[in-house]
Short mmCIF file of C-alpha atoms in Angstrom, two decimals:
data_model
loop_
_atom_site.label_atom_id
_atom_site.label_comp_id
_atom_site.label_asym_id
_atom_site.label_seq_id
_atom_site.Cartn_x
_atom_site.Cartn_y
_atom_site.Cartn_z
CA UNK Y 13 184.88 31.61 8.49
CA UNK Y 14 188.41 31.58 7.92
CA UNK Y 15 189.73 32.52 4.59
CA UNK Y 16 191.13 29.97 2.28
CA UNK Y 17 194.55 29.11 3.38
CA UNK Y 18 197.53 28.68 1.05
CA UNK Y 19 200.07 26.11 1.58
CA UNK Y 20 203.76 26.70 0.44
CA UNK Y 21 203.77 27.92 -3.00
CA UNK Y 22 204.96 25.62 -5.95
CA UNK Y 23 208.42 25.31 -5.99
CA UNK Y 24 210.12 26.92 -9.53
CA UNK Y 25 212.42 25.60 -11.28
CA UNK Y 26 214.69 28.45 -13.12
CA UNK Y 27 214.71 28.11 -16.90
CA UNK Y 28 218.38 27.83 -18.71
CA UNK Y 29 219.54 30.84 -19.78
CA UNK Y 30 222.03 30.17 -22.93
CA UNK Y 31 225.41 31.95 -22.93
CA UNK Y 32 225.77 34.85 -25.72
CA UNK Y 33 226.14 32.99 -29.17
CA UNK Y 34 228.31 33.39 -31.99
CA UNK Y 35 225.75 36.01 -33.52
CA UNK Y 36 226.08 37.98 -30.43
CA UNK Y 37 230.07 38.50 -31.44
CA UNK Y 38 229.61 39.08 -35.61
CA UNK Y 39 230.90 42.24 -35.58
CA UNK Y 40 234.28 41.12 -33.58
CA UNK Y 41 234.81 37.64 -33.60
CA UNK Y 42 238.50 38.54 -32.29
CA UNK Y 43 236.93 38.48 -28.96
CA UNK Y 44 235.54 35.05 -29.00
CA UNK Y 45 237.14 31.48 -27.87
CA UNK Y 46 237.94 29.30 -30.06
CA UNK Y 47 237.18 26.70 -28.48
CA UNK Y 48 233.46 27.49 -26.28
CA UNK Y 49 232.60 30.41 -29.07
CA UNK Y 50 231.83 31.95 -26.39
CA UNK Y 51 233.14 36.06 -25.38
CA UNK Y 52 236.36 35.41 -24.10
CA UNK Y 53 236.49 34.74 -19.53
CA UNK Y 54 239.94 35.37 -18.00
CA UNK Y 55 241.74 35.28 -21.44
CA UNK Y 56 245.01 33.68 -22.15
CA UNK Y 57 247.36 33.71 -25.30
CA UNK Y 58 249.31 30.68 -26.73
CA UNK Y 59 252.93 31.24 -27.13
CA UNK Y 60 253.02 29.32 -30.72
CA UNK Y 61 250.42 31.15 -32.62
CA UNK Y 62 249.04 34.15 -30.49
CA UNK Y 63 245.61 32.89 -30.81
CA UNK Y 64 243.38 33.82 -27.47
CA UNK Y 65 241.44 31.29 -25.47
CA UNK Y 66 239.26 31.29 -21.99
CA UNK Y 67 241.69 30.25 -19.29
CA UNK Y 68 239.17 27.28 -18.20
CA UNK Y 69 238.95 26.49 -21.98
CA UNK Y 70 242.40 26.05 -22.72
CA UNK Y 71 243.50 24.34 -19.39
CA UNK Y 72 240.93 21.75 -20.43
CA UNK Y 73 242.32 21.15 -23.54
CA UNK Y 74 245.94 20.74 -22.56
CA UNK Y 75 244.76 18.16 -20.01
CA UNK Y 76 243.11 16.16 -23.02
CA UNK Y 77 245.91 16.75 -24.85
CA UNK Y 78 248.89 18.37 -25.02
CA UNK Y 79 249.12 20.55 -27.89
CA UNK Y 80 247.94 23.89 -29.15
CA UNK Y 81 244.14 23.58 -30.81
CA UNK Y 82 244.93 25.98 -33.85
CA UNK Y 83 248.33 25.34 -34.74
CA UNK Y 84 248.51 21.66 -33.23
CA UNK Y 85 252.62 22.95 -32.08
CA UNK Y 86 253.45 21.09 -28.25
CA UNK Y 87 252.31 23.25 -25.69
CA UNK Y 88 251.92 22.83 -21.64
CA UNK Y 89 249.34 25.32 -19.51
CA UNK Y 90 252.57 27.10 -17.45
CA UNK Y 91 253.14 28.49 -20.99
CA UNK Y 92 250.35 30.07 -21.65
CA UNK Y 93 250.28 33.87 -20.86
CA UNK Y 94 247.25 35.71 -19.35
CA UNK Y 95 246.32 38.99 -21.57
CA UNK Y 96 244.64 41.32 -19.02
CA UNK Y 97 244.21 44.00 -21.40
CA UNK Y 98 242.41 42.11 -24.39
CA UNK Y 99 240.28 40.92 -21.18
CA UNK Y 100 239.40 44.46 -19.86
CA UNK Y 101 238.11 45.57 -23.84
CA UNK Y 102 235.80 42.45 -23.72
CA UNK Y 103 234.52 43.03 -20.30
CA UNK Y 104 233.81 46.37 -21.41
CA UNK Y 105 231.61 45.26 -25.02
CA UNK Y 106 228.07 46.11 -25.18
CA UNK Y 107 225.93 42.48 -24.52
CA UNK Y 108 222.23 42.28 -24.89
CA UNK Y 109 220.66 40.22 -21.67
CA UNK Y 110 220.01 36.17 -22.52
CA UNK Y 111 216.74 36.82 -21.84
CA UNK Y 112 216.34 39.43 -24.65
CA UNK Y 113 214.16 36.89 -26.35
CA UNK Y 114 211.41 36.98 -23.13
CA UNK Y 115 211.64 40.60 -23.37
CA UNK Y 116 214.56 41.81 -21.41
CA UNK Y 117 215.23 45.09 -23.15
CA UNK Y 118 218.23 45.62 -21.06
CA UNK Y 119 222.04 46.56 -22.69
CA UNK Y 120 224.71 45.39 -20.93
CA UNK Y 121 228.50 44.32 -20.40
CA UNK Y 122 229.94 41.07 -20.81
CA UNK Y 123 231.15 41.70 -17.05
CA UNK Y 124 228.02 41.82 -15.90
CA UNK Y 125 225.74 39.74 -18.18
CA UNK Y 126 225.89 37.01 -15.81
CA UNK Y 127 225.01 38.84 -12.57
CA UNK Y 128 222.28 40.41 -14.32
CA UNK Y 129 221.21 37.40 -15.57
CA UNK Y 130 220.83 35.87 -11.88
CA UNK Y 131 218.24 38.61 -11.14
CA UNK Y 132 216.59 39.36 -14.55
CA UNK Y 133 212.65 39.40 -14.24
CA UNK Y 134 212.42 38.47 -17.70
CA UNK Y 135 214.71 34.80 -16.59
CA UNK Y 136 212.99 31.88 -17.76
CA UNK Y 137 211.57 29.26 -15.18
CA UNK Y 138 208.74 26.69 -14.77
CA UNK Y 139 206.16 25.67 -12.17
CA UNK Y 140 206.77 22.24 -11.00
CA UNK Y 141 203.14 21.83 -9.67
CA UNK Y 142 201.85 22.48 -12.77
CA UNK Y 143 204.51 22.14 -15.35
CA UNK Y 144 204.00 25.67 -17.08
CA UNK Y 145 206.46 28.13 -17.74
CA UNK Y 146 206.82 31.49 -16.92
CA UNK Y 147 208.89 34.38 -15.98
CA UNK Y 148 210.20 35.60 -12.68
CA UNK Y 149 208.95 38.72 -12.79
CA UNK Y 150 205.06 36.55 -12.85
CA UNK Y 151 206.25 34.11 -9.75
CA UNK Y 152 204.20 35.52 -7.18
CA UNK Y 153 201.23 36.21 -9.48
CA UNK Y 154 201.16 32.59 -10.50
CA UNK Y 155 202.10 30.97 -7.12
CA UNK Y 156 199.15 32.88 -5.89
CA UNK Y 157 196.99 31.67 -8.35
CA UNK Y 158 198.45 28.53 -10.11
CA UNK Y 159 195.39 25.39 -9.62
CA UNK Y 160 197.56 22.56 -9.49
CA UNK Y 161 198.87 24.44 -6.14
CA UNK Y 162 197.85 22.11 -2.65
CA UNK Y 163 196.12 24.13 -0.62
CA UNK Y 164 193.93 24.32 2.75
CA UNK Y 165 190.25 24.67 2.67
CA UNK Y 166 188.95 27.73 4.92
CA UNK Y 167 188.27 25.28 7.35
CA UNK Y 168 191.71 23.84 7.52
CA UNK Y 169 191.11 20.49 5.23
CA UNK Y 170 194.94 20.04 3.81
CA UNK Y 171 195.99 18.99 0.45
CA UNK Y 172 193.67 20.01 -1.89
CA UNK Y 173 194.22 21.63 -5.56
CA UNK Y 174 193.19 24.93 -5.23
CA UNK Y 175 191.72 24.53 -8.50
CA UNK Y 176 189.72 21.66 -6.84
CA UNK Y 177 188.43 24.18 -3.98
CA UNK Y 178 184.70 24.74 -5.37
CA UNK Y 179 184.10 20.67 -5.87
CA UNK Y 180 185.37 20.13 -2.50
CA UNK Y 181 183.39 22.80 -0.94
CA UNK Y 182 180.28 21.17 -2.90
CA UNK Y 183 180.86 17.66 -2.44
CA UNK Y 184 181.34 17.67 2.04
CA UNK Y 185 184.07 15.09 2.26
CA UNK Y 186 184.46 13.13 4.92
CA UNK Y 187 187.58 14.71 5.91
CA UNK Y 188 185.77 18.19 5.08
CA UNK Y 189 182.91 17.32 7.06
CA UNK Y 190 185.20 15.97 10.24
CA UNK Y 191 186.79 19.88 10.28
CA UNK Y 192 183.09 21.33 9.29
CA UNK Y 193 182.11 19.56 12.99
CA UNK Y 194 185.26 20.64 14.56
CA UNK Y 195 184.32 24.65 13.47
CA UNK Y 196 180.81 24.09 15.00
CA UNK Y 197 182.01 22.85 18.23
CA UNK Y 198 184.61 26.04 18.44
CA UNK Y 199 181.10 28.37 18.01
CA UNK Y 200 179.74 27.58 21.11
CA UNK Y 201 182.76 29.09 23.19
CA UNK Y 202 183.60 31.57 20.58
CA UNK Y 203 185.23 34.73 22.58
CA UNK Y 204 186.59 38.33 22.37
CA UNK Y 205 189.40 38.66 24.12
CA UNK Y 206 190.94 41.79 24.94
CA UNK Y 207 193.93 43.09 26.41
CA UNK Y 208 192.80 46.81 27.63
CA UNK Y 209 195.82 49.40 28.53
CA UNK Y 210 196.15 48.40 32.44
CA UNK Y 211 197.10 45.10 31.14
CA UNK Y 212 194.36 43.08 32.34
CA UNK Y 213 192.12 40.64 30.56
CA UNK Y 214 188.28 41.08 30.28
CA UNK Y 215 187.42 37.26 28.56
CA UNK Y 216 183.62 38.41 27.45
CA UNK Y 217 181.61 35.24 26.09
CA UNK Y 218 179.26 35.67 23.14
CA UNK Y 219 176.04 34.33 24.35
CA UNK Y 220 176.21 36.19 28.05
CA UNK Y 221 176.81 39.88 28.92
CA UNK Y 222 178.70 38.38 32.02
CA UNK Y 223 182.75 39.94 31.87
CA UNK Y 224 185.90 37.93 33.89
CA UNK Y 225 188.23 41.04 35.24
CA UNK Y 226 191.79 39.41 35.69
CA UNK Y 227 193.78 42.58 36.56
CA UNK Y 228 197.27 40.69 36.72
CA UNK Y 229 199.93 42.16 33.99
CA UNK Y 230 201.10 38.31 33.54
CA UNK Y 231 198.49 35.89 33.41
CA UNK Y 232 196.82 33.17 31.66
CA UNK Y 233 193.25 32.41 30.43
CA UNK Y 234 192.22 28.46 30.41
CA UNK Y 235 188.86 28.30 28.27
CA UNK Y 236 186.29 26.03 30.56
CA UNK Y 237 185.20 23.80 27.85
CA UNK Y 238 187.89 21.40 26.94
CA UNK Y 239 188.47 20.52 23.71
CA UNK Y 240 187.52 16.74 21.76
CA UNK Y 241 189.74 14.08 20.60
CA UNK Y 242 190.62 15.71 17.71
CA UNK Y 243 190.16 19.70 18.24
CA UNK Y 244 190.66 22.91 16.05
CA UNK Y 245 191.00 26.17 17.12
CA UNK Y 246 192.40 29.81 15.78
CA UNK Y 247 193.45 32.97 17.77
CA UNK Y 248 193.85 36.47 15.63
CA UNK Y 249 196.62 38.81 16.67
CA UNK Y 250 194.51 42.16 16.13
CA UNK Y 251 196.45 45.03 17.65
CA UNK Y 252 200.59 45.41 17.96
CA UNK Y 253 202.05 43.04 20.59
CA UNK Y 254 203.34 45.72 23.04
CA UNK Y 255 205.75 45.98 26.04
CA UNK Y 256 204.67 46.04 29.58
CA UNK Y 257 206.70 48.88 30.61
CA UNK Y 258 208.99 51.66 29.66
CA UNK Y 259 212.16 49.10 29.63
CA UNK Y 260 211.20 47.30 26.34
CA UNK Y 261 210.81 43.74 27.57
CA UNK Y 262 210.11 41.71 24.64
CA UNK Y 263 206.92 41.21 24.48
CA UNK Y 264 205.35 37.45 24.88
CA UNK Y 265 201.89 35.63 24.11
CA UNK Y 266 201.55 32.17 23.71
CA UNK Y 267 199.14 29.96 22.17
CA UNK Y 268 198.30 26.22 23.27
CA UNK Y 269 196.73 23.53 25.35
CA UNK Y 270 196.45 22.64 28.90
CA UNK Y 271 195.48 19.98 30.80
CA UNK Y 272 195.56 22.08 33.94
CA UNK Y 273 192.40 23.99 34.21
CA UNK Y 274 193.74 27.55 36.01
CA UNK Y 275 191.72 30.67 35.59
CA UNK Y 276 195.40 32.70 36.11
CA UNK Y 277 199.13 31.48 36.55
CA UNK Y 278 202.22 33.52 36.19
CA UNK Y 279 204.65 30.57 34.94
CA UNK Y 280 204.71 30.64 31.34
CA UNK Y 281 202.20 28.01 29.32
CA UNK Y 282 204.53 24.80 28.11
CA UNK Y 283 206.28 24.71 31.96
CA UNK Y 284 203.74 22.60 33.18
CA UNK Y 285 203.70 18.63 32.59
CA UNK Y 286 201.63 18.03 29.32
CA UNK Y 287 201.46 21.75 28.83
CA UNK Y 288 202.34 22.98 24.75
CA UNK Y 289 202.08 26.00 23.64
CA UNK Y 290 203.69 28.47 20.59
CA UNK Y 291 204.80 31.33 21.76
CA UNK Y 292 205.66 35.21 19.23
CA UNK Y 293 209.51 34.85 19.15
CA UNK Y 294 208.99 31.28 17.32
CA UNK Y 295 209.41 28.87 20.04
CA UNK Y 296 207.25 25.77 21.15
CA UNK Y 297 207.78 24.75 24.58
CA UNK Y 298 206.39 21.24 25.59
CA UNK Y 299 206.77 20.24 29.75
CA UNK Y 300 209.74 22.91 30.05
CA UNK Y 301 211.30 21.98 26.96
CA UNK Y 302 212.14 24.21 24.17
CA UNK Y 303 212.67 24.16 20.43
CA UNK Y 304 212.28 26.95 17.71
CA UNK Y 305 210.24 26.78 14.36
CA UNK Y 306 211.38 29.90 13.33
CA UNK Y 307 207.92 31.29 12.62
CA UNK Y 308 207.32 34.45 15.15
CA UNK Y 309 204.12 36.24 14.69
CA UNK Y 310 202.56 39.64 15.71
CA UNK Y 311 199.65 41.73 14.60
CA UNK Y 312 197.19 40.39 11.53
CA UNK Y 313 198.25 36.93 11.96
CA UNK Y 314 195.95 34.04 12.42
CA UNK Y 315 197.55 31.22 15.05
CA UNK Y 316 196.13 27.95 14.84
CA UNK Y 317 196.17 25.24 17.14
CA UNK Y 318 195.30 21.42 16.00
CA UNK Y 319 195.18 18.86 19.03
CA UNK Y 320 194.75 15.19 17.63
CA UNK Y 321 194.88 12.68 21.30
CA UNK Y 322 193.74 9.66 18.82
CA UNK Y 323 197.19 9.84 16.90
CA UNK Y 324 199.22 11.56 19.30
CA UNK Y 325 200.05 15.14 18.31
CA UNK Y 326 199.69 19.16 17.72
CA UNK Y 327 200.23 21.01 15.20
CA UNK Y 328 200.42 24.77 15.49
CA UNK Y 329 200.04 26.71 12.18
CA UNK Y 330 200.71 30.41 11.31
CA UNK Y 331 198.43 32.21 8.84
CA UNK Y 332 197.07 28.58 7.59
CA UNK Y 333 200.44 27.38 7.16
CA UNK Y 334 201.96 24.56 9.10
CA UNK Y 335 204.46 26.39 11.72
CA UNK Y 336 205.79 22.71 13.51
CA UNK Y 337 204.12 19.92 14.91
CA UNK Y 338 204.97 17.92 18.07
CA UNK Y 339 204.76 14.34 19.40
CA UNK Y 340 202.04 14.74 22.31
CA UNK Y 341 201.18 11.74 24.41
CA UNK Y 342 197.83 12.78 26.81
CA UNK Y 343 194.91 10.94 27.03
CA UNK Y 344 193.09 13.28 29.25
CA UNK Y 345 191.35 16.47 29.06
CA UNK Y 346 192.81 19.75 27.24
CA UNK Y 347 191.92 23.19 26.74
CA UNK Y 348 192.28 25.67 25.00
CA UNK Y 349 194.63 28.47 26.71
CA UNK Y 350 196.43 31.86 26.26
CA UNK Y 351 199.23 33.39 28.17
CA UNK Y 352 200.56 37.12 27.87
CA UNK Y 353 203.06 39.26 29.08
CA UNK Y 354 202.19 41.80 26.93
CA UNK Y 355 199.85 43.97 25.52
CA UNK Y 356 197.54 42.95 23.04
CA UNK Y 357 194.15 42.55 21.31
CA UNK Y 358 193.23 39.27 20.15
CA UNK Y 359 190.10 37.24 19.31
CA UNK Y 360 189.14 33.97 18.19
CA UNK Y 361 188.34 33.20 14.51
#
């Protein structure tokens, strides 16, 4: 059995981090607006009184109203002077990050407090499936592990909370059971495939000793017993997808269905009418036509294939995860089939 398959983690939503506060600035509150209390940004004197605000601060305030906000003397914005070199002494001042609180034990500048902050493990954020907070650096921990995350069953049930796995394992439901039948049916034509070093195929069935030589480099492999109205099945990418030759022609192996029951063919599967198929560079070609998911995949990874003729569609899916799914309108029989250009080892799961 297949392991447990995660859907797309929770999404996170980052925490806020608060800009430095007064207390950050007691020992020199000359370097501190007026008007945001914040450390000064892109200072800029007032030609009245000499006092110092943030350039986005002050153009604000002359907008609201024209005047200066200490000395209250008439003032317009092309008045105000920029002061570059109060600027560079406050982009140089020790900050402490505005996650210090979480942990961050990181000293700083005011230059770079905010670019650190964009990255800092210690930044604040919460888990929208589940509402708890936590900090970046424990995102992939938690995503991997958070309950109220919807997940696949090992046998490919969507939506479930993973924290909801064991009762759903334990109670069969119906839509459990319906993908419990579909992994029975698979066992009976379970296979090893395998893609020796002269390029052929050997397809070697479980239950017989009997072994299918196809010595063509570029073939494709139709399974004989064609799949149900609604059908599962899973390929595993064991070994490196290779080139054929010395010239390092991508490689290519596609995954699909068929309703054309060849033992070999050299066109690629997904030319033929009713033909779809998902090939390793990410596309999914459908009667000669061609789209990309953007999912490729290569050795270790689990490609799925779900056929559904009663509502008109397959779904391929990469590693348990839904790669793309495709209107599919065939009411006769399908099968399971692989194509290669390539060398490979796969198997079925």
């Amino acid at each position: 059995a297949a392991a447990a398959a995660a859907g797309p983690g929770p999404a996170l939503t980052p925490g806020r981090a608060e800009p430095a506060t007064p207390a950050d600035m007691s020992e020199n509150p000359q370097f501190q607006c007026g008007i945001c209390l914040n450390f000064l940004a892109n200072a800029h004197e007032m030609p009245c009184c000499a006092n110092v605000y943030c350039y986005q601060c002050i153009k604000l305030s002359l907008a609201r109203l024209p005047v200066c906000p200490t000395c209250r003397a008439a003032c317009q914005l092309a008045h105000v002077r920029r002061c570059t070199p109060l600027q560079r002494i406050v982009d140089e001042l020790p900050v402490a990050c505005v996650y210090s609180n979480n942990g961050c034990p990181d000293t700083l500048t005011v230059a770079t407090l905010n670019t650190h902050a964009e990255s800092c493990p210690y930044a604040s954020a919460e888990c929208e499936a589940c509402g708890g907070s936590l900090m970046r650096k424990g995102e992939e921990v938690h995503v991997a592990t958070c309950g109220a995350t919807m997940v696949r069953c090992k046998y490919g049930c969507p939506n479930i909370r993973r924290s909801e796995l064991a009762d759903h394992y334990a109670e069969e439901s119906p839509q459990h059971k319906q993908f419990l039948n579909l992994y029975a049916y698979l066992s009976q034509y379970r296979l090893a495939l395998r893609f020796p070093d002269d390029c052929g195929l050997q397809l070697r069935h479980a239950n017989t000793t009997a072994t299918q030589d196809i010595p063509d480099s570029v073939a494709r492999v139709v399974f004989e017993t064609p799949l149900p109205a609604v059908g599962f099945w899973q390929i595993r990418i064991v070994g490196e997808l290779l080139p054929l030759d010395d010239d390092n022609n991508k490689p290519l192996l596609f995954v699909g269905v068929t309703p054309h029951q060849h033992t070999t063919q050299t066109n690629y599967l997904g030319i033929e009418e009713d033909e779809c198929a998902y090939d390793c560079t990410g596309d999914i070609n459908y009667s000669a036509s061609y789209s990309s998911c953007g999912k490729e995949f290569d050795k270790g990874d689990v490609i799925g294939t779900l056929v559904d003729r009663t509502e008109g569609f397959v779904e391929f899916y990469c590693n348990g995860r839904l790669a793309t799914r495709v209107d599919y309108d065939y009411d006769g029989d399908l099968f399971p089939a692989v194509f290669w250009q390539c060398r490979a080892t796969v198997s079925l799961v």
